[in-house]
Amino acid sequence: MEHPHDEVRQNPLLGPKKDFPLPGDVTSDFITMSLPPREPAIKVYKPDTSNNISIQDVLNASELSVQRDEEFRPESFSESHVFDKCEIEVKFDECPKLLRKDLNRMFVDHVFTSDSVCVINIAQKSIHDMVAWNREMETEREALNESFIHTAKDVCELIQKEGYWADFIDPMSGRPYYGGYTNCSLFETDERYMKMGFKIEDLGCCKVIKHMKWGTHVFVGSIFTEAPTESAVMKEIKSAIKEI
């Protein structure tokens, strides 16, 4: 006589019994045989508690002893920018109304909140006449342009650190150095420079800017800022060129 328990088969919901995993409640000697113990592939070592070092101990051991050099004094702008007063002229001009109305189109990334905008014009005397083009003149012009950009970047950075807006016109492109692209350009031969103490001479084939002293032996670059002319940062810049 068969016992009712003998008819029990695998439960379709719970799955096969652990001891009889195969269909028909069948098992295998291989499944039930015991395998010899095997060392794990990754060995786990217990920490040595005899000489524990805490994270704080590590941090304390790595602290650096820093001492201030009392003799160190960073260079001021006037010390790091020594101008030759025979070859450069720096003027602080109120932005002319003729130019002021176009600033929003020139500096498209900036919203002007003040009607007072200062233009810092840096004029460098050139060896070659800027009227007649030649290889030597072009080489000097590129060097003067590089010199202006180097100084203008430092001036703008100094002003911006004090919380004021400042940007300058790249003389080669006629467009803002930091600002976004615009079709409104300003070259040194623009007649609006006549409102800032320069002359523009029309030679028929081209125009050229003229300095009151140096004539056409000049290269001009312009920085624009909303920093008040009597602010501390502007006074620091002026002190660098006060004898020019």
PDB file of C-alpha atoms in Angstrom:
ATOM      1  CA  MET A   1       0.000   0.000   0.000  1.00  0.00           C
ATOM      2  CA  GLU A   2       1.317   3.328  -1.012  1.00  0.00           C
ATOM      3  CA  HIS A   3       1.471   6.055   1.555  1.00  0.00           C
ATOM      4  CA  PRO A   4      -0.180   9.329   0.528  1.00  0.00           C
ATOM      5  CA  HIS A   5       3.127  11.036   1.154  1.00  0.00           C
ATOM      6  CA  ASP A   6       4.719   9.003  -1.607  1.00  0.00           C
ATOM      7  CA  GLU A   7       2.528  10.697  -4.210  1.00  0.00           C
ATOM      8  CA  VAL A   8       3.658  14.205  -3.287  1.00  0.00           C
ATOM      9  CA  ARG A   9       5.433  15.765  -6.241  1.00  0.00           C
ATOM     10  CA  GLN A  10       7.240  19.031  -6.792  1.00  0.00           C
ATOM     11  CA  ASN A  11       5.185  22.038  -5.826  1.00  0.00           C
ATOM     12  CA  PRO A  12       4.759  24.134  -8.987  1.00  0.00           C
ATOM     13  CA  LEU A  13       4.589  27.301  -6.917  1.00  0.00           C
ATOM     14  CA  LEU A  14       7.292  26.668  -4.333  1.00  0.00           C
ATOM     15  CA  GLY A  15       9.614  24.822  -6.673  1.00  0.00           C
ATOM     16  CA  PRO A  16      11.504  21.543  -6.119  1.00  0.00           C
ATOM     17  CA  LYS A  17      12.525  20.215  -2.759  1.00  0.00           C
ATOM     18  CA  LYS A  18      16.049  20.945  -1.744  1.00  0.00           C
ATOM     19  CA  ASP A  19      16.923  17.253  -1.382  1.00  0.00           C
ATOM     20  CA  PHE A  20      15.140  16.168  -4.625  1.00  0.00           C
ATOM     21  CA  PRO A  21      15.681  19.030  -7.126  1.00  0.00           C
ATOM     22  CA  LEU A  22      15.264  17.051 -10.335  1.00  0.00           C
ATOM     23  CA  PRO A  23      11.902  16.390 -12.052  1.00  0.00           C
ATOM     24  CA  GLY A  24       9.995  13.481 -10.485  1.00  0.00           C
ATOM     25  CA  ASP A  25      11.542  14.155  -7.060  1.00  0.00           C
ATOM     26  CA  VAL A  26      14.808  12.603  -8.238  1.00  0.00           C
ATOM     27  CA  THR A  27      18.164  13.362  -6.713  1.00  0.00           C
ATOM     28  CA  SER A  28      21.785  12.509  -7.543  1.00  0.00           C
ATOM     29  CA  ASP A  29      24.703  11.213  -5.565  1.00  0.00           C
ATOM     30  CA  PHE A  30      26.798  14.095  -6.945  1.00  0.00           C
ATOM     31  CA  ILE A  31      24.368  16.634  -5.555  1.00  0.00           C
ATOM     32  CA  THR A  32      24.230  15.069  -2.120  1.00  0.00           C
ATOM     33  CA  MET A  33      27.901  14.182  -1.815  1.00  0.00           C
ATOM     34  CA  SER A  34      29.956  16.411   0.408  1.00  0.00           C
ATOM     35  CA  LEU A  35      32.886  18.195  -1.183  1.00  0.00           C
ATOM     36  CA  PRO A  36      36.144  18.769   0.646  1.00  0.00           C
ATOM     37  CA  PRO A  37      36.484  22.283   2.089  1.00  0.00           C
ATOM     38  CA  ARG A  38      38.317  24.727  -0.137  1.00  0.00           C
ATOM     39  CA  GLU A  39      40.130  27.906   0.790  1.00  0.00           C
ATOM     40  CA  PRO A  40      38.456  31.089  -0.484  1.00  0.00           C
ATOM     41  CA  ALA A  41      40.022  32.750  -3.531  1.00  0.00           C
ATOM     42  CA  ILE A  42      40.355  35.990  -1.589  1.00  0.00           C
ATOM     43  CA  LYS A  43      42.006  35.826   1.768  1.00  0.00           C
ATOM     44  CA  VAL A  44      40.680  38.098   4.471  1.00  0.00           C
ATOM     45  CA  TYR A  45      43.151  39.170   7.074  1.00  0.00           C
ATOM     46  CA  LYS A  46      42.079  40.386  10.434  1.00  0.00           C
ATOM     47  CA  PRO A  47      43.471  43.782  11.352  1.00  0.00           C
ATOM     48  CA  ASP A  48      46.390  43.867  13.688  1.00  0.00           C
ATOM     49  CA  THR A  49      45.034  45.552  16.793  1.00  0.00           C
ATOM     50  CA  SER A  50      48.369  45.603  18.535  1.00  0.00           C
ATOM     51  CA  ASN A  51      49.396  48.882  16.923  1.00  0.00           C
ATOM     52  CA  ASN A  52      46.263  50.570  15.636  1.00  0.00           C
ATOM     53  CA  ILE A  53      46.594  54.039  14.056  1.00  0.00           C
ATOM     54  CA  SER A  54      43.512  56.208  13.821  1.00  0.00           C
ATOM     55  CA  ILE A  55      42.676  58.519  10.930  1.00  0.00           C
ATOM     56  CA  GLN A  56      43.222  61.463  13.238  1.00  0.00           C
ATOM     57  CA  ASP A  57      46.734  60.180  13.969  1.00  0.00           C
ATOM     58  CA  VAL A  58      47.457  60.150  10.233  1.00  0.00           C
ATOM     59  CA  LEU A  59      46.094  63.668   9.796  1.00  0.00           C
ATOM     60  CA  ASN A  60      48.081  64.953  12.726  1.00  0.00           C
ATOM     61  CA  ALA A  61      51.237  63.363  11.384  1.00  0.00           C
ATOM     62  CA  SER A  62      50.735  64.973   7.969  1.00  0.00           C
ATOM     63  CA  GLU A  63      50.242  68.536   9.191  1.00  0.00           C
ATOM     64  CA  LEU A  64      52.661  71.010   7.656  1.00  0.00           C
ATOM     65  CA  SER A  65      54.369  73.685   9.611  1.00  0.00           C
ATOM     66  CA  VAL A  66      53.722  76.866   7.619  1.00  0.00           C
ATOM     67  CA  GLN A  67      55.366  80.102   8.575  1.00  0.00           C
ATOM     68  CA  ARG A  68      54.820  83.476   6.974  1.00  0.00           C
ATOM     69  CA  ASP A  69      57.792  85.162   5.394  1.00  0.00           C
ATOM     70  CA  GLU A  70      57.661  88.602   6.946  1.00  0.00           C
ATOM     71  CA  GLU A  71      59.947  89.954   4.224  1.00  0.00           C
ATOM     72  CA  PHE A  72      57.671  88.824   1.360  1.00  0.00           C
ATOM     73  CA  ARG A  73      55.688  91.628  -0.253  1.00  0.00           C
ATOM     74  CA  PRO A  74      53.711  91.049  -3.479  1.00  0.00           C
ATOM     75  CA  GLU A  75      54.346  93.450  -6.306  1.00  0.00           C
ATOM     76  CA  SER A  76      51.828  96.219  -6.804  1.00  0.00           C
ATOM     77  CA  PHE A  77      50.503  97.017 -10.249  1.00  0.00           C
ATOM     78  CA  SER A  78      52.830 100.013 -10.529  1.00  0.00           C
ATOM     79  CA  GLU A  79      55.850  97.830  -9.742  1.00  0.00           C
ATOM     80  CA  SER A  80      54.984  95.045 -12.170  1.00  0.00           C
ATOM     81  CA  HIS A  81      54.121  97.442 -15.006  1.00  0.00           C
ATOM     82  CA  VAL A  82      56.978  99.856 -15.527  1.00  0.00           C
ATOM     83  CA  PHE A  83      56.235 101.997 -18.543  1.00  0.00           C
ATOM     84  CA  ASP A  84      58.754 103.907 -20.598  1.00  0.00           C
ATOM     85  CA  LYS A  85      57.317 107.416 -20.497  1.00  0.00           C
ATOM     86  CA  CYS A  86      59.030 108.242 -23.781  1.00  0.00           C
ATOM     87  CA  GLU A  87      57.162 105.522 -25.666  1.00  0.00           C
ATOM     88  CA  ILE A  88      53.715 105.272 -24.075  1.00  0.00           C
ATOM     89  CA  GLU A  89      50.861 107.571 -23.162  1.00  0.00           C
ATOM     90  CA  VAL A  90      47.884 106.546 -21.020  1.00  0.00           C
ATOM     91  CA  LYS A  91      44.787 108.742 -20.889  1.00  0.00           C
ATOM     92  CA  PHE A  92      41.610 108.363 -18.849  1.00  0.00           C
ATOM     93  CA  ASP A  93      38.720 109.812 -20.847  1.00  0.00           C
ATOM     94  CA  GLU A  94      34.995 109.985 -20.232  1.00  0.00           C
ATOM     95  CA  CYS A  95      33.355 107.920 -22.944  1.00  0.00           C
ATOM     96  CA  PRO A  96      32.130 110.339 -25.654  1.00  0.00           C
ATOM     97  CA  LYS A  97      28.374 110.446 -26.245  1.00  0.00           C
ATOM     98  CA  LEU A  98      28.927 109.472 -29.878  1.00  0.00           C
ATOM     99  CA  LEU A  99      30.587 106.263 -28.700  1.00  0.00           C
ATOM    100  CA  ARG A 100      28.464 105.796 -25.584  1.00  0.00           C
ATOM    101  CA  LYS A 101      25.297 105.143 -27.584  1.00  0.00           C
ATOM    102  CA  ASP A 102      26.919 102.152 -29.307  1.00  0.00           C
ATOM    103  CA  LEU A 103      28.349 100.458 -26.215  1.00  0.00           C
ATOM    104  CA  ASN A 104      25.349  98.143 -25.813  1.00  0.00           C
ATOM    105  CA  ARG A 105      25.906  96.851 -29.343  1.00  0.00           C
ATOM    106  CA  MET A 106      29.656  96.512 -28.828  1.00  0.00           C
ATOM    107  CA  PHE A 107      29.568  94.754 -25.457  1.00  0.00           C
ATOM    108  CA  VAL A 108      26.523  92.543 -25.959  1.00  0.00           C
ATOM    109  CA  ASP A 109      27.101  90.464 -22.804  1.00  0.00           C
ATOM    110  CA  HIS A 110      27.016  93.448 -20.452  1.00  0.00           C
ATOM    111  CA  VAL A 111      24.100  95.561 -19.265  1.00  0.00           C
ATOM    112  CA  PHE A 112      25.281  99.089 -18.559  1.00  0.00           C
ATOM    113  CA  THR A 113      23.786 100.390 -15.329  1.00  0.00           C
ATOM    114  CA  SER A 114      25.624 103.700 -15.309  1.00  0.00           C
ATOM    115  CA  ASP A 115      25.895 106.553 -17.767  1.00  0.00           C
ATOM    116  CA  SER A 116      29.474 107.075 -16.617  1.00  0.00           C
ATOM    117  CA  VAL A 117      31.881 104.896 -18.585  1.00  0.00           C
ATOM    118  CA  CYS A 118      35.616 105.505 -18.589  1.00  0.00           C
ATOM    119  CA  VAL A 119      37.857 104.811 -21.571  1.00  0.00           C
ATOM    120  CA  ILE A 120      41.525 104.128 -20.846  1.00  0.00           C
ATOM    121  CA  ASN A 121      43.406 104.810 -24.070  1.00  0.00           C
ATOM    122  CA  ILE A 122      46.927 103.380 -24.234  1.00  0.00           C
ATOM    123  CA  ALA A 123      48.988 104.883 -27.054  1.00  0.00           C
ATOM    124  CA  GLN A 124      52.373 103.328 -27.849  1.00  0.00           C
ATOM    125  CA  LYS A 125      54.909 105.156 -29.951  1.00  0.00           C
ATOM    126  CA  SER A 126      56.123 103.105 -32.903  1.00  0.00           C
ATOM    127  CA  ILE A 127      59.463 103.144 -34.656  1.00  0.00           C
ATOM    128  CA  HIS A 128      57.899 102.659 -38.065  1.00  0.00           C
ATOM    129  CA  ASP A 129      55.365 104.923 -39.698  1.00  0.00           C
ATOM    130  CA  MET A 130      51.984 103.181 -39.596  1.00  0.00           C
ATOM    131  CA  VAL A 131      51.035 104.735 -42.956  1.00  0.00           C
ATOM    132  CA  ALA A 132      53.333 102.727 -45.233  1.00  0.00           C
ATOM    133  CA  TRP A 133      52.984  98.977 -44.907  1.00  0.00           C
ATOM    134  CA  ASN A 134      56.084  96.793 -44.977  1.00  0.00           C
ATOM    135  CA  ARG A 135      57.251  93.615 -43.294  1.00  0.00           C
ATOM    136  CA  GLU A 136      59.137  95.452 -40.534  1.00  0.00           C
ATOM    137  CA  MET A 137      56.149  97.663 -39.757  1.00  0.00           C
ATOM    138  CA  GLU A 138      53.825  94.659 -39.610  1.00  0.00           C
ATOM    139  CA  THR A 139      56.196  92.837 -37.246  1.00  0.00           C
ATOM    140  CA  GLU A 140      56.384  95.855 -34.940  1.00  0.00           C
ATOM    141  CA  ARG A 141      52.618  96.297 -35.064  1.00  0.00           C
ATOM    142  CA  GLU A 142      52.101  92.701 -33.951  1.00  0.00           C
ATOM    143  CA  ALA A 143      54.548  93.215 -31.073  1.00  0.00           C
ATOM    144  CA  LEU A 144      52.778  96.421 -29.987  1.00  0.00           C
ATOM    145  CA  ASN A 145      49.431  94.637 -30.146  1.00  0.00           C
ATOM    146  CA  GLU A 146      50.735  91.803 -27.969  1.00  0.00           C
ATOM    147  CA  SER A 147      52.125  94.322 -25.482  1.00  0.00           C
ATOM    148  CA  PHE A 148      48.790  96.147 -25.291  1.00  0.00           C
ATOM    149  CA  ILE A 149      46.775  92.941 -24.774  1.00  0.00           C
ATOM    150  CA  HIS A 150      49.129  91.818 -21.992  1.00  0.00           C
ATOM    151  CA  THR A 151      48.710  95.129 -20.154  1.00  0.00           C
ATOM    152  CA  ALA A 152      44.972  95.410 -20.856  1.00  0.00           C
ATOM    153  CA  LYS A 153      44.297  91.937 -19.430  1.00  0.00           C
ATOM    154  CA  ASP A 154      46.123  92.838 -16.220  1.00  0.00           C
ATOM    155  CA  VAL A 155      44.276  96.159 -15.942  1.00  0.00           C
ATOM    156  CA  CYS A 156      40.886  94.500 -16.486  1.00  0.00           C
ATOM    157  CA  GLU A 157      41.670  91.758 -13.984  1.00  0.00           C
ATOM    158  CA  LEU A 158      42.649  94.348 -11.398  1.00  0.00           C
ATOM    159  CA  ILE A 159      39.404  96.282 -11.944  1.00  0.00           C
ATOM    160  CA  GLN A 160      37.216  93.170 -12.030  1.00  0.00           C
ATOM    161  CA  LYS A 161      38.612  91.977  -8.698  1.00  0.00           C
ATOM    162  CA  GLU A 162      37.182  95.147  -7.176  1.00  0.00           C
ATOM    163  CA  GLY A 163      33.727  94.295  -8.501  1.00  0.00           C
ATOM    164  CA  TYR A 164      33.643  96.620 -11.511  1.00  0.00           C
ATOM    165  CA  TRP A 165      33.032  95.675 -15.125  1.00  0.00           C
ATOM    166  CA  ALA A 166      35.953  96.067 -17.529  1.00  0.00           C
ATOM    167  CA  ASP A 167      36.741  94.888 -21.051  1.00  0.00           C
ATOM    168  CA  PHE A 168      38.942  96.037 -23.895  1.00  0.00           C
ATOM    169  CA  ILE A 169      38.898  96.118 -27.660  1.00  0.00           C
ATOM    170  CA  ASP A 170      41.280  93.803 -29.484  1.00  0.00           C
ATOM    171  CA  PRO A 171      42.953  96.225 -31.923  1.00  0.00           C
ATOM    172  CA  MET A 172      43.343  93.527 -34.570  1.00  0.00           C
ATOM    173  CA  SER A 173      39.682  92.473 -34.660  1.00  0.00           C
ATOM    174  CA  GLY A 174      38.032  95.656 -33.425  1.00  0.00           C
ATOM    175  CA  ARG A 175      35.845  93.576 -31.090  1.00  0.00           C
ATOM    176  CA  PRO A 176      35.700  92.995 -27.305  1.00  0.00           C
ATOM    177  CA  TYR A 177      38.324  90.650 -25.914  1.00  0.00           C
ATOM    178  CA  TYR A 178      36.117  89.102 -23.216  1.00  0.00           C
ATOM    179  CA  GLY A 179      32.647  89.849 -24.560  1.00  0.00           C
ATOM    180  CA  GLY A 180      30.618  87.887 -27.061  1.00  0.00           C
ATOM    181  CA  TYR A 181      30.824  88.250 -30.814  1.00  0.00           C
ATOM    182  CA  THR A 182      29.307  91.377 -32.330  1.00  0.00           C
ATOM    183  CA  ASN A 183      29.131  93.051 -35.719  1.00  0.00           C
ATOM    184  CA  CYS A 184      29.689  96.428 -34.063  1.00  0.00           C
ATOM    185  CA  SER A 185      33.456  96.965 -34.165  1.00  0.00           C
ATOM    186  CA  LEU A 186      35.821  99.751 -33.137  1.00  0.00           C
ATOM    187  CA  PHE A 187      39.142 100.167 -34.920  1.00  0.00           C
ATOM    188  CA  GLU A 188      41.751 102.807 -34.143  1.00  0.00           C
ATOM    189  CA  THR A 189      40.906 104.582 -37.393  1.00  0.00           C
ATOM    190  CA  ASP A 190      37.290 105.084 -36.270  1.00  0.00           C
ATOM    191  CA  GLU A 191      36.322 108.765 -36.329  1.00  0.00           C
ATOM    192  CA  ARG A 192      34.961 108.446 -32.787  1.00  0.00           C
ATOM    193  CA  TYR A 193      38.581 108.540 -31.612  1.00  0.00           C
ATOM    194  CA  MET A 194      38.583 112.189 -32.640  1.00  0.00           C
ATOM    195  CA  LYS A 195      36.422 112.828 -29.567  1.00  0.00           C
ATOM    196  CA  MET A 196      39.227 111.458 -27.372  1.00  0.00           C
ATOM    197  CA  GLY A 197      42.107 113.651 -28.497  1.00  0.00           C
ATOM    198  CA  PHE A 198      43.289 111.874 -31.663  1.00  0.00           C
ATOM    199  CA  LYS A 199      43.175 112.849 -35.306  1.00  0.00           C
ATOM    200  CA  ILE A 200      42.018 110.607 -38.126  1.00  0.00           C
ATOM    201  CA  GLU A 201      43.689 111.267 -41.451  1.00  0.00           C
ATOM    202  CA  ASP A 202      42.051 110.076 -44.653  1.00  0.00           C
ATOM    203  CA  LEU A 203      44.746 109.135 -47.172  1.00  0.00           C
ATOM    204  CA  GLY A 204      42.288 108.171 -49.870  1.00  0.00           C
ATOM    205  CA  CYS A 205      43.258 104.508 -49.954  1.00  0.00           C
ATOM    206  CA  CYS A 206      42.957 104.167 -46.178  1.00  0.00           C
ATOM    207  CA  LYS A 207      42.605 106.027 -42.911  1.00  0.00           C
ATOM    208  CA  VAL A 208      45.227 106.333 -40.191  1.00  0.00           C
ATOM    209  CA  ILE A 209      45.151 107.588 -36.618  1.00  0.00           C
ATOM    210  CA  LYS A 210      47.483 110.443 -35.665  1.00  0.00           C
ATOM    211  CA  HIS A 211      48.898 111.313 -32.271  1.00  0.00           C
ATOM    212  CA  MET A 212      49.357 114.960 -31.322  1.00  0.00           C
ATOM    213  CA  LYS A 213      53.098 114.447 -30.721  1.00  0.00           C
ATOM    214  CA  TRP A 214      54.057 111.291 -32.593  1.00  0.00           C
ATOM    215  CA  GLY A 215      51.950 111.732 -35.697  1.00  0.00           C
ATOM    216  CA  THR A 216      51.317 108.421 -37.449  1.00  0.00           C
ATOM    217  CA  HIS A 217      54.049 106.677 -35.450  1.00  0.00           C
ATOM    218  CA  VAL A 218      51.498 105.350 -32.975  1.00  0.00           C
ATOM    219  CA  PHE A 219      49.526 102.258 -31.984  1.00  0.00           C
ATOM    220  CA  VAL A 220      46.363 102.783 -29.895  1.00  0.00           C
ATOM    221  CA  GLY A 221      44.337 100.381 -27.760  1.00  0.00           C
ATOM    222  CA  SER A 222      41.288 101.085 -25.576  1.00  0.00           C
ATOM    223  CA  ILE A 223      39.975  99.690 -22.289  1.00  0.00           C
ATOM    224  CA  PHE A 224      36.386 100.337 -21.170  1.00  0.00           C
ATOM    225  CA  THR A 225      35.210 100.225 -17.561  1.00  0.00           C
ATOM    226  CA  GLU A 226      32.435 101.385 -15.258  1.00  0.00           C
ATOM    227  CA  ALA A 227      34.863 101.864 -12.376  1.00  0.00           C
ATOM    228  CA  PRO A 228      34.677 105.477 -11.126  1.00  0.00           C
ATOM    229  CA  THR A 229      37.738 107.482 -12.068  1.00  0.00           C
ATOM    230  CA  GLU A 230      38.302 108.380  -8.412  1.00  0.00           C
ATOM    231  CA  SER A 231      37.966 104.815  -7.111  1.00  0.00           C
ATOM    232  CA  ALA A 232      40.895 103.225  -5.301  1.00  0.00           C
ATOM    233  CA  VAL A 233      41.614 100.779  -8.112  1.00  0.00           C
ATOM    234  CA  MET A 234      41.713 103.524 -10.739  1.00  0.00           C
ATOM    235  CA  LYS A 235      44.045 105.557  -8.546  1.00  0.00           C
ATOM    236  CA  GLU A 236      46.340 102.545  -8.280  1.00  0.00           C
ATOM    237  CA  ILE A 237      46.449 102.241 -12.064  1.00  0.00           C
ATOM    238  CA  LYS A 238      47.073 105.960 -12.439  1.00  0.00           C
ATOM    239  CA  SER A 239      49.943 105.767  -9.974  1.00  0.00           C
ATOM    240  CA  ALA A 240      51.683 103.328 -12.305  1.00  0.00           C
ATOM    241  CA  ILE A 241      51.749 105.887 -15.096  1.00  0.00           C
ATOM    242  CA  LYS A 242      51.550 109.172 -13.175  1.00  0.00           C
ATOM    243  CA  GLU A 243      54.842 110.439 -14.571  1.00  0.00           C
ATOM    244  CA  ILE A 244      54.096 109.570 -18.194  1.00  0.00           C
TER     245      ILE A 244
END
